[in-house]
Amino acid sequence: MTSQTTSKGHTLADLVQHDRVHTSLYTDPAIFEDEMDKVFANTWVWVAHTSEIPEAGSYKTGYIGRQPVVTVRDRKQQVHVLLNRCRHRAATVCEGHKGKTNSFVCPYHGWSYSLDGALRGVPSPESYGDLLDKADYPLVKLRVEEYAGMIFATFKDDIEPLVDFLGPARKWMDLFMKQGGGFPIKVGGEHRFRFPGNWKIQLENTTDAYHFPLVHKSFLSSVDKQTEEMLDFVEGPGFVEDLGNGHSVMVMIPDLVDLEANLEAPIPERFAALAEELRADYPEDQVRRIVRAVGGSGFNLNIFPNIACSMAFFRVLRPVSVTETEIHHAVITMDGGPEAGNRARLRMHEHFQGPMGFGTPDDSEAWERVQKGSNAGTDQWILLNRGLAKEQETADGRRSDVSAETGMRAAYRQWKKLMTA
Amino acid sequence: MNIELLNHASAFICQEADMLDHGEYPEWLALWEEKGLYIVPINPDETDFANTLNYACDDAKMRSLRVARLGSGESISTSPAPRTIRSVSRFRILADDGKTVTVRCAQNLREFRKEIQKHYTANLTYTLVRDGDSFRIQQKVVRLLNASDALQCIGYIP
């Protein structure tokens, strides 16, 4: 595909311009196939938060692009990301979403692997004579690195270290993790849903403040006045910043960038009852820290290509086909923190997120409409020039107003770099 | 088997299903106890709904907000509103302490909206409080057959 031109006479590089991308990025199955190799199998991809595999033997299955993988913690606490495929005849060795195991045993012929992927046992080995050295057939292992509890893996052995790939995104990850309110953060369950549209439509949405007052009008009608005013940020002082390597941050509520600052500010009305409940068990300074953390961070951090740290949850995207995407919204709770605080978090998540939330279904409808509309016209473009007029260079990258499409331009710049390398 | 109670409870549940299919939301809200909970869990085996993430865990306030949203015209995922037809059957009384009755039944729900028909099957478990010659709903748990899978968005009250 890279060296070829599309049916409209564009090269792959032409499809991404500084202020627009070609509609075929949403609709062309050949481009999607190419993305699986050149994007998902060619960069750092998020696989789990450390709290999802807390103990030796804890595992989580998932996908990198369309390839099934298992993320597992071994007996020495080392994390491995293994291809979920028996080396004998390819059957998956681990089913189920999350759990705990002592080993991985293929259900087909019983080949068994230890938690670090080493091939341990082959039933009735005599038939192989000396043709099978077990040391040659471990589960295929990916390179794994971790930052701020976020576990990433890559197929690309010579890629830059994760910390370099994340770059300035790291400081935003550090800020995001403050929503533990003094406790370690823990994934407390997730909503999973699919929508009939291309994965990049969802990727864009995480730094799209512009849609919020319109698409989420019904959500805004369901919250108290103070929350509604807090979420009225489109013409506010926030910003979007391109952080390099496809990552970007959208700050909607600047006051909630650092959850450990400004603890003396009045407790918002919606948290008054929670604060009162917490006062029975915690001193006032800790009550304030927890309550401020419960509402979540005032920004969305989009880490290319598949994970976002978004207000009070992790958004994970999984490309299924050129026109289908699976989304996980994982709620973040305080590990060992007050149940009342965690319950508030869970109820807030249910209010907006998931297939029955007051927010997600409307996002999903908008994304579905983008995919449907993308079939109109034969050589049309998607405009991404909002906020370009006032975009300024910064120490970390480029910045414009909160409803600028700066984050989308950042993601497509990285997409182009990977797809045309 | 107490056929009279079974008939009584199933008639109440069929009526509730008919209200939801026909958008009679004020009447539906009036069926509830003030402290009642409407729950759609993610894990069908879950029992601690308060301390786990659900698809919905609505108290009286959230139920009325949910109803208001469905009728507001402000939500693009519910305008046009999906049409639903649900069948409820296989009623069984699980418990009866004289005041409250626990009933389990099966629900097959078909949804149609904008060119697509979907099918959701669920176990429903009701805790009903006797109220004169009828009941009020103390708890309704909708355990979707595929709740642990990735779902598509649901723009109505299942």
Coordinates of N, CA and C in Angstrom, one line a residue, chain B:
Chain B
M1 N -47.7 -25.4 45.2 CA -47.4 -24.1 44.5 C -48.6 -23.1 44.7
N2 N -48.3 -21.9 45.0 CA -49.3 -20.9 45.2 C -49.6 -20.2 43.9
I3 N -50.6 -20.9 43.2 CA -50.9 -20.4 41.8 C -51.5 -19.0 41.9
E4 N -52.2 -18.7 42.9 CA -52.9 -17.4 43.0 C -51.8 -16.3 43.1
L5 N -50.8 -16.5 44.0 CA -49.7 -15.6 44.1 C -48.9 -15.5 42.8
L6 N -48.7 -16.6 42.2 CA -47.9 -16.6 40.9 C -48.7 -15.8 39.8
N7 N -50.0 -16.0 39.8 CA -50.8 -15.2 38.8 C -50.7 -13.7 39.1
H8 N -50.8 -13.5 40.4 CA -50.9 -12.1 40.8 C -49.6 -11.4 40.5
A9 N -48.4 -12.0 40.8 CA -47.1 -11.4 40.6 C -46.9 -11.3 39.1
S10 N -47.2 -12.4 38.3 CA -46.9 -12.3 36.9 C -47.8 -11.3 36.2
A11 N -49.0 -11.1 36.6 CA -49.9 -10.1 36.0 C -49.2 -8.7 36.3
F12 N -48.7 -8.5 37.4 CA -48.0 -7.2 37.8 C -46.8 -7.0 36.8
I13 N -46.0 -8.0 36.7 CA -44.8 -7.9 35.9 C -45.1 -7.7 34.4
C14 N -46.2 -8.4 33.9 CA -46.6 -8.3 32.5 C -47.1 -6.8 32.3
Q15 N -47.8 -6.3 33.2 CA -48.2 -4.9 33.1 C -47.1 -4.0 33.1
E16 N -46.0 -4.2 33.9 CA -44.9 -3.3 33.9 C -44.2 -3.4 32.5
A17 N -44.1 -4.6 32.0 CA -43.4 -4.8 30.7 C -44.2 -4.0 29.6
D18 N -45.5 -4.1 29.7 CA -46.3 -3.4 28.7 C -46.1 -1.8 28.8
M19 N -46.0 -1.4 30.1 CA -45.8 0.1 30.2 C -44.5 0.5 29.6
L20 N -43.4 -0.3 29.8 CA -42.1 0.1 29.3 C -42.1 0.0 27.7
D21 N -42.8 -1.0 27.2 CA -42.9 -1.1 25.7 C -43.7 0.1 25.1
H22 N -44.6 0.6 25.9 CA -45.4 1.7 25.3 C -45.1 3.0 25.8
G23 N -43.9 3.2 26.5 CA -43.4 4.5 26.9 C -44.3 5.1 28.0
E24 N -45.0 4.3 28.8 CA -45.8 4.9 29.9 C -44.9 5.1 31.1
Y25 N -44.0 6.1 31.0 CA -42.9 6.2 32.0 C -43.4 6.8 33.3
P26 N -44.3 7.8 33.3 CA -44.8 8.3 34.7 C -45.5 7.1 35.4
E27 N -46.3 6.3 34.7 CA -46.9 5.2 35.4 C -45.9 4.2 35.9
W28 N -44.8 4.0 35.1 CA -43.8 3.0 35.5 C -43.1 3.5 36.7
L29 N -42.8 4.8 36.8 CA -42.1 5.4 38.0 C -43.0 5.2 39.2
A30 N -44.3 5.3 39.0 CA -45.2 5.2 40.2 C -45.3 3.7 40.7
L31 N -44.7 2.7 40.0 CA -44.7 1.4 40.5 C -43.7 1.1 41.6
W32 N -42.8 2.1 41.8 CA -41.6 1.8 42.6 C -41.8 2.3 44.1
E33 N -41.1 1.5 44.9 CA -40.9 2.0 46.3 C -39.9 3.2 46.2
E34 N -40.0 4.1 47.1 CA -39.1 5.3 47.1 C -37.6 4.9 47.1
K35 N -37.4 3.9 47.9 CA -36.0 3.4 48.1 C -35.6 2.3 47.1
G36 N -36.5 2.0 46.2 CA -36.2 0.9 45.3 C -35.0 1.1 44.4
L37 N -34.5 0.0 43.9 CA -33.3 0.1 43.0 C -33.6 -0.7 41.7
Y38 N -33.2 -0.1 40.6 CA -33.3 -0.7 39.3 C -31.9 -1.0 38.8
I39 N -31.5 -2.3 38.6 CA -30.1 -2.7 38.5 C -29.9 -3.5 37.2
V40 N -28.9 -3.2 36.4 CA -28.5 -4.0 35.3 C -27.0 -4.3 35.5
P41 N -26.7 -5.5 36.1 CA -25.3 -5.8 36.4 C -24.5 -6.2 35.2
I42 N -23.2 -6.1 35.3 CA -22.3 -6.6 34.2 C -22.1 -8.1 34.4
N43 N -21.7 -8.5 35.6 CA -21.5 -9.9 35.9 C -22.9 -10.5 36.4
P44 N -23.4 -11.5 35.6 CA -24.8 -12.0 36.0 C -24.8 -12.6 37.4
D45 N -23.6 -13.0 37.9 CA -23.6 -13.6 39.3 C -23.4 -12.6 40.4
E46 N -23.3 -11.4 40.1 CA -23.0 -10.3 41.1 C -24.1 -10.2 42.1
T47 N -23.8 -10.0 43.3 CA -24.8 -9.7 44.3 C -24.6 -8.4 45.1
D48 N -23.3 -7.9 45.1 CA -23.0 -6.7 45.8 C -23.0 -5.5 44.8
F49 N -24.2 -5.1 44.4 CA -24.4 -4.1 43.4 C -23.8 -2.8 43.8
A50 N -23.9 -2.4 45.0 CA -23.5 -1.1 45.5 C -22.0 -0.9 45.3
N51 N -21.2 -1.9 45.5 CA -19.8 -1.8 45.5 C -19.1 -2.3 44.2
T52 N -19.9 -2.5 43.1 CA -19.4 -3.0 41.9 C -19.9 -2.1 40.8
L53 N -19.3 -2.1 39.6 CA -19.7 -1.4 38.5 C -20.9 -2.1 37.8
N54 N -21.9 -1.4 37.5 CA -23.1 -2.0 36.8 C -23.3 -1.2 35.5
Y55 N -24.2 -1.7 34.6 CA -24.6 -0.9 33.5 C -25.5 0.2 34.0
A56 N -26.4 -0.2 35.0 CA -27.3 0.8 35.6 C -27.5 0.4 37.0
C57 N -27.5 1.3 37.9 CA -27.9 1.1 39.3 C -28.6 2.3 39.8
D58 N -29.9 2.4 39.4 CA -30.7 3.6 39.6 C -31.5 3.6 40.8
D59 N -31.3 4.7 41.6 CA -32.2 4.9 42.7 C -33.4 5.8 42.1
A60 N -34.3 6.3 43.0 CA -35.4 7.0 42.5 C -35.0 8.2 41.6
K61 N -34.0 8.9 42.1 CA -33.5 10.1 41.4 C -33.0 9.8 40.0
M62 N -32.2 8.7 39.9 CA -31.6 8.3 38.6 C -32.7 7.8 37.7
R63 N -33.7 7.1 38.3 CA -34.8 6.6 37.4 C -35.6 7.7 36.8
S64 N -35.8 8.7 37.6 CA -36.6 9.8 37.0 C -35.7 10.6 36.0
L65 N -34.4 10.7 36.3 CA -33.5 11.4 35.3 C -33.5 10.6 34.0
R66 N -33.4 9.3 34.1 CA -33.4 8.4 32.9 C -34.6 8.5 32.1
V67 N -35.8 8.6 32.8 CA -37.0 8.8 32.1 C -37.1 10.1 31.4
A68 N -36.6 11.2 32.1 CA -36.6 12.5 31.6 C -35.7 12.6 30.3
R69 N -34.6 11.9 30.4 CA -33.7 11.9 29.2 C -34.3 11.3 28.0
L70 N -35.0 10.1 28.2 CA -35.6 9.4 27.1 C -36.6 10.3 26.4
G71 N -37.3 11.1 27.1 CA -38.4 11.9 26.5 C -37.9 13.3 26.2
S72 N -36.7 13.7 26.4 CA -36.3 15.1 26.3 C -36.1 15.6 24.9
G73 N -35.8 14.6 24.0 CA -35.4 15.1 22.6 C -34.0 15.6 22.5
E74 N -33.3 15.6 23.6 CA -31.9 16.1 23.7 C -30.9 15.1 23.3
S75 N -31.3 13.8 23.3 CA -30.3 12.8 23.1 C -30.4 12.2 21.7
I76 N -29.3 12.2 20.9 CA -29.4 11.7 19.6 C -29.5 10.2 19.5
S77 N -29.2 9.5 20.6 CA -29.2 8.1 20.5 C -30.7 7.6 20.9
T78 N -31.5 8.5 21.4 CA -32.9 8.1 21.7 C -33.9 8.8 20.8
S79 N -33.4 9.6 19.9 CA -34.3 10.3 18.9 C -33.9 9.9 17.5
P80 N -34.6 9.1 16.8 CA -35.9 8.5 17.2 C -35.8 7.5 18.3
A81 N -36.8 7.3 19.1 CA -36.8 6.4 20.2 C -36.8 5.0 19.6
P82 N -36.1 4.0 20.2 CA -36.2 2.6 19.7 C -37.6 2.1 20.0
R83 N -38.1 1.2 19.2 CA -39.3 0.5 19.5 C -38.9 -0.8 20.2
T84 N -39.6 -1.2 21.2 CA -39.3 -2.5 21.8 C -40.6 -3.3 22.0
I85 N -40.4 -4.6 21.9 CA -41.5 -5.5 22.3 C -40.8 -6.6 23.2
R86 N -41.3 -6.7 24.4 CA -40.7 -7.7 25.3 C -41.8 -8.8 25.7
S87 N -41.3 -10.0 25.8 CA -42.2 -11.1 26.3 C -41.6 -11.5 27.6
V88 N -42.4 -11.6 28.6 CA -42.0 -12.2 29.9 C -42.7 -13.5 30.1
S89 N -42.0 -14.4 30.6 CA -42.5 -15.8 30.8 C -41.7 -16.5 31.9
R90 N -42.0 -17.8 32.1 CA -41.2 -18.7 33.0 C -41.2 -18.1 34.4
F91 N -42.3 -17.6 34.9 CA -42.4 -17.0 36.3 C -42.2 -18.1 37.3
R92 N -41.4 -17.7 38.3 CA -41.3 -18.6 39.5 C -41.1 -17.8 40.8
I93 N -41.9 -18.1 41.8 CA -41.8 -17.5 43.1 C -40.6 -18.1 43.8
L94 N -39.6 -17.2 44.1 CA -38.4 -17.7 44.8 C -38.5 -17.6 46.3
A95 N -39.2 -16.6 46.8 CA -39.3 -16.4 48.2 C -40.6 -15.6 48.5
D96 N -41.2 -15.8 49.7 CA -42.3 -15.0 50.1 C -42.4 -15.0 51.6
D97 N -42.1 -13.9 52.2 CA -42.1 -13.8 53.6 C -43.4 -13.2 54.2
G98 N -44.4 -13.1 53.3 CA -45.7 -12.5 53.8 C -45.8 -11.0 53.4
K99 N -44.6 -10.3 53.4 CA -44.6 -8.9 53.1 C -44.0 -8.7 51.7
T100 N -42.8 -9.3 51.4 CA -42.2 -9.2 50.1 C -42.2 -10.5 49.4
V101 N -42.2 -10.5 48.1 CA -42.2 -11.6 47.3 C -41.1 -11.5 46.3
T102 N -40.2 -12.5 46.1 CA -39.2 -12.5 45.1 C -39.6 -13.4 44.0
V103 N -39.6 -12.8 42.8 CA -40.0 -13.5 41.6 C -38.9 -13.5 40.5
R104 N -38.7 -14.6 39.9 CA -37.8 -14.6 38.7 C -38.5 -15.0 37.5
C105 N -38.2 -14.4 36.4 CA -38.8 -14.7 35.1 C -37.8 -14.5 34.0
A106 N -38.2 -14.9 32.8 CA -37.4 -14.7 31.6 C -37.9 -13.6 30.8
Q107 N -37.1 -12.8 30.2 CA -37.5 -11.7 29.3 C -36.8 -11.8 27.9
N108 N -37.6 -11.9 26.9 CA -37.1 -11.8 25.5 C -37.5 -10.5 25.0
L109 N -36.5 -9.6 24.6 CA -36.8 -8.3 24.2 C -36.2 -8.1 22.8
R110 N -37.1 -7.6 21.9 CA -36.7 -7.2 20.6 C -36.7 -5.7 20.5
E111 N -35.6 -5.2 19.9 CA -35.6 -3.7 19.8 C -35.4 -3.4 18.3
F112 N -36.1 -2.4 17.8 CA -35.9 -1.9 16.5 C -35.7 -0.4 16.4
R113 N -34.6 0.0 15.7 CA -34.3 1.4 15.6 C -33.5 1.6 14.3
K114 N -33.9 2.5 13.5 CA -33.1 2.9 12.3 C -32.5 1.6 11.6
E115 N -33.3 0.9 11.0 CA -32.9 -0.2 10.1 C -32.3 -1.5 10.8
I116 N -32.2 -1.4 12.1 CA -31.5 -2.6 12.8 C -32.4 -3.1 13.9
Q117 N -32.6 -4.5 13.8 CA -33.4 -5.1 14.9 C -32.4 -5.9 15.8
K118 N -32.5 -5.7 17.1 CA -31.6 -6.4 18.0 C -32.4 -7.2 19.0
H119 N -31.7 -8.2 19.6 CA -32.4 -9.1 20.5 C -31.7 -9.2 21.8
Y120 N -32.3 -8.8 22.9 CA -31.7 -9.0 24.2 C -32.5 -10.0 25.1
T121 N -31.9 -11.0 25.6 CA -32.5 -11.9 26.5 C -32.0 -11.7 27.9
A122 N -32.9 -11.8 28.9 CA -32.4 -11.6 30.3 C -33.2 -12.4 31.3
N123 N -32.6 -12.7 32.4 CA -33.3 -13.1 33.6 C -33.7 -11.9 34.4
L124 N -34.9 -11.8 34.8 CA -35.4 -10.7 35.6 C -35.7 -11.2 37.0
T125 N -35.1 -10.5 38.0 CA -35.5 -10.9 39.4 C -36.1 -9.7 40.1
Y126 N -37.3 -9.8 40.6 CA -38.1 -8.7 41.2 C -38.2 -9.0 42.7
T127 N -38.0 -8.0 43.5 CA -38.4 -8.0 44.9 C -39.6 -7.1 45.0
L128 N -40.8 -7.7 45.2 CA -42.0 -6.9 45.2 C -42.6 -6.8 46.6
V129 N -43.0 -5.7 47.0 CA -43.6 -5.4 48.3 C -45.1 -5.4 48.2
R130 N -45.8 -6.2 49.0 CA -47.3 -6.2 48.9 C -47.8 -4.8 49.2
D131 N -48.7 -4.3 48.4 CA -49.3 -3.0 48.6 C -50.8 -3.0 48.3
G132 N -51.6 -3.3 49.3 CA -53.0 -3.5 49.1 C -53.2 -4.7 48.3
D133 N -53.9 -4.6 47.2 CA -54.1 -5.8 46.3 C -53.1 -5.8 45.1
S134 N -52.1 -4.9 45.2 CA -51.1 -5.0 44.2 C -49.7 -5.0 44.9
F135 N -48.7 -4.6 44.1 CA -47.3 -4.6 44.6 C -46.6 -3.3 44.3
R136 N -45.5 -3.1 45.0 CA -44.6 -2.0 44.6 C -43.2 -2.7 44.5
I137 N -42.4 -2.1 43.5 CA -41.1 -2.7 43.2 C -40.0 -2.2 44.2
Q138 N -39.5 -3.1 44.9 CA -38.4 -2.7 45.8 C -37.0 -2.9 45.1
Q139 N -36.9 -3.9 44.3 CA -35.7 -4.1 43.5 C -36.1 -4.9 42.2
K140 N -35.4 -4.4 41.1 CA -35.6 -5.2 39.8 C -34.1 -5.3 39.3
V141 N -33.7 -6.6 39.1 CA -32.4 -6.8 38.6 C -32.5 -7.5 37.2
V142 N -31.9 -6.8 36.2 CA -32.0 -7.3 34.8 C -30.7 -8.0 34.5
R143 N -30.6 -9.3 34.5 CA -29.3 -10.0 34.2 C -29.3 -10.4 32.7
L144 N -28.7 -9.5 31.9 CA -28.7 -9.8 30.4 C -27.9 -11.0 30.2
L145 N -28.4 -11.9 29.3 CA -27.7 -13.1 28.9 C -26.2 -12.9 28.5
N146 N -26.0 -11.8 27.8 CA -24.7 -11.5 27.2 C -24.0 -10.3 28.0
A147 N -24.4 -10.1 29.2 CA -24.0 -8.9 29.9 C -22.4 -8.8 30.0
S148 N -21.8 -9.9 30.1 CA -20.3 -9.9 30.2 C -19.6 -9.7 28.9
D149 N -20.3 -9.6 27.8 CA -19.7 -9.4 26.5 C -19.7 -7.8 26.2
A150 N -19.1 -7.5 25.1 CA -19.2 -6.1 24.7 C -20.6 -5.9 24.1
L151 N -21.3 -4.9 24.6 CA -22.7 -4.7 24.2 C -22.7 -3.6 23.1
Q152 N -23.9 -3.4 22.6 CA -24.2 -2.2 21.8 C -25.0 -1.3 22.7
C153 N -25.1 0.0 22.3 CA -25.8 0.9 23.2 C -27.3 0.6 23.3
I154 N -27.8 0.8 24.5 CA -29.2 0.5 24.8 C -29.9 1.8 25.1
G155 N -30.8 2.3 24.2 CA -31.5 3.6 24.4 C -32.9 3.5 24.9
Y156 N -33.1 2.6 25.8 CA -34.5 2.4 26.4 C -34.2 1.8 27.8
I157 N -35.3 1.4 28.5 CA -35.2 0.8 29.8 C -35.4 -0.7 29.6
P158 N -34.4 -1.6 29.7 CA -34.6 -3.0 29.5 C -35.3 -3.7 30.7

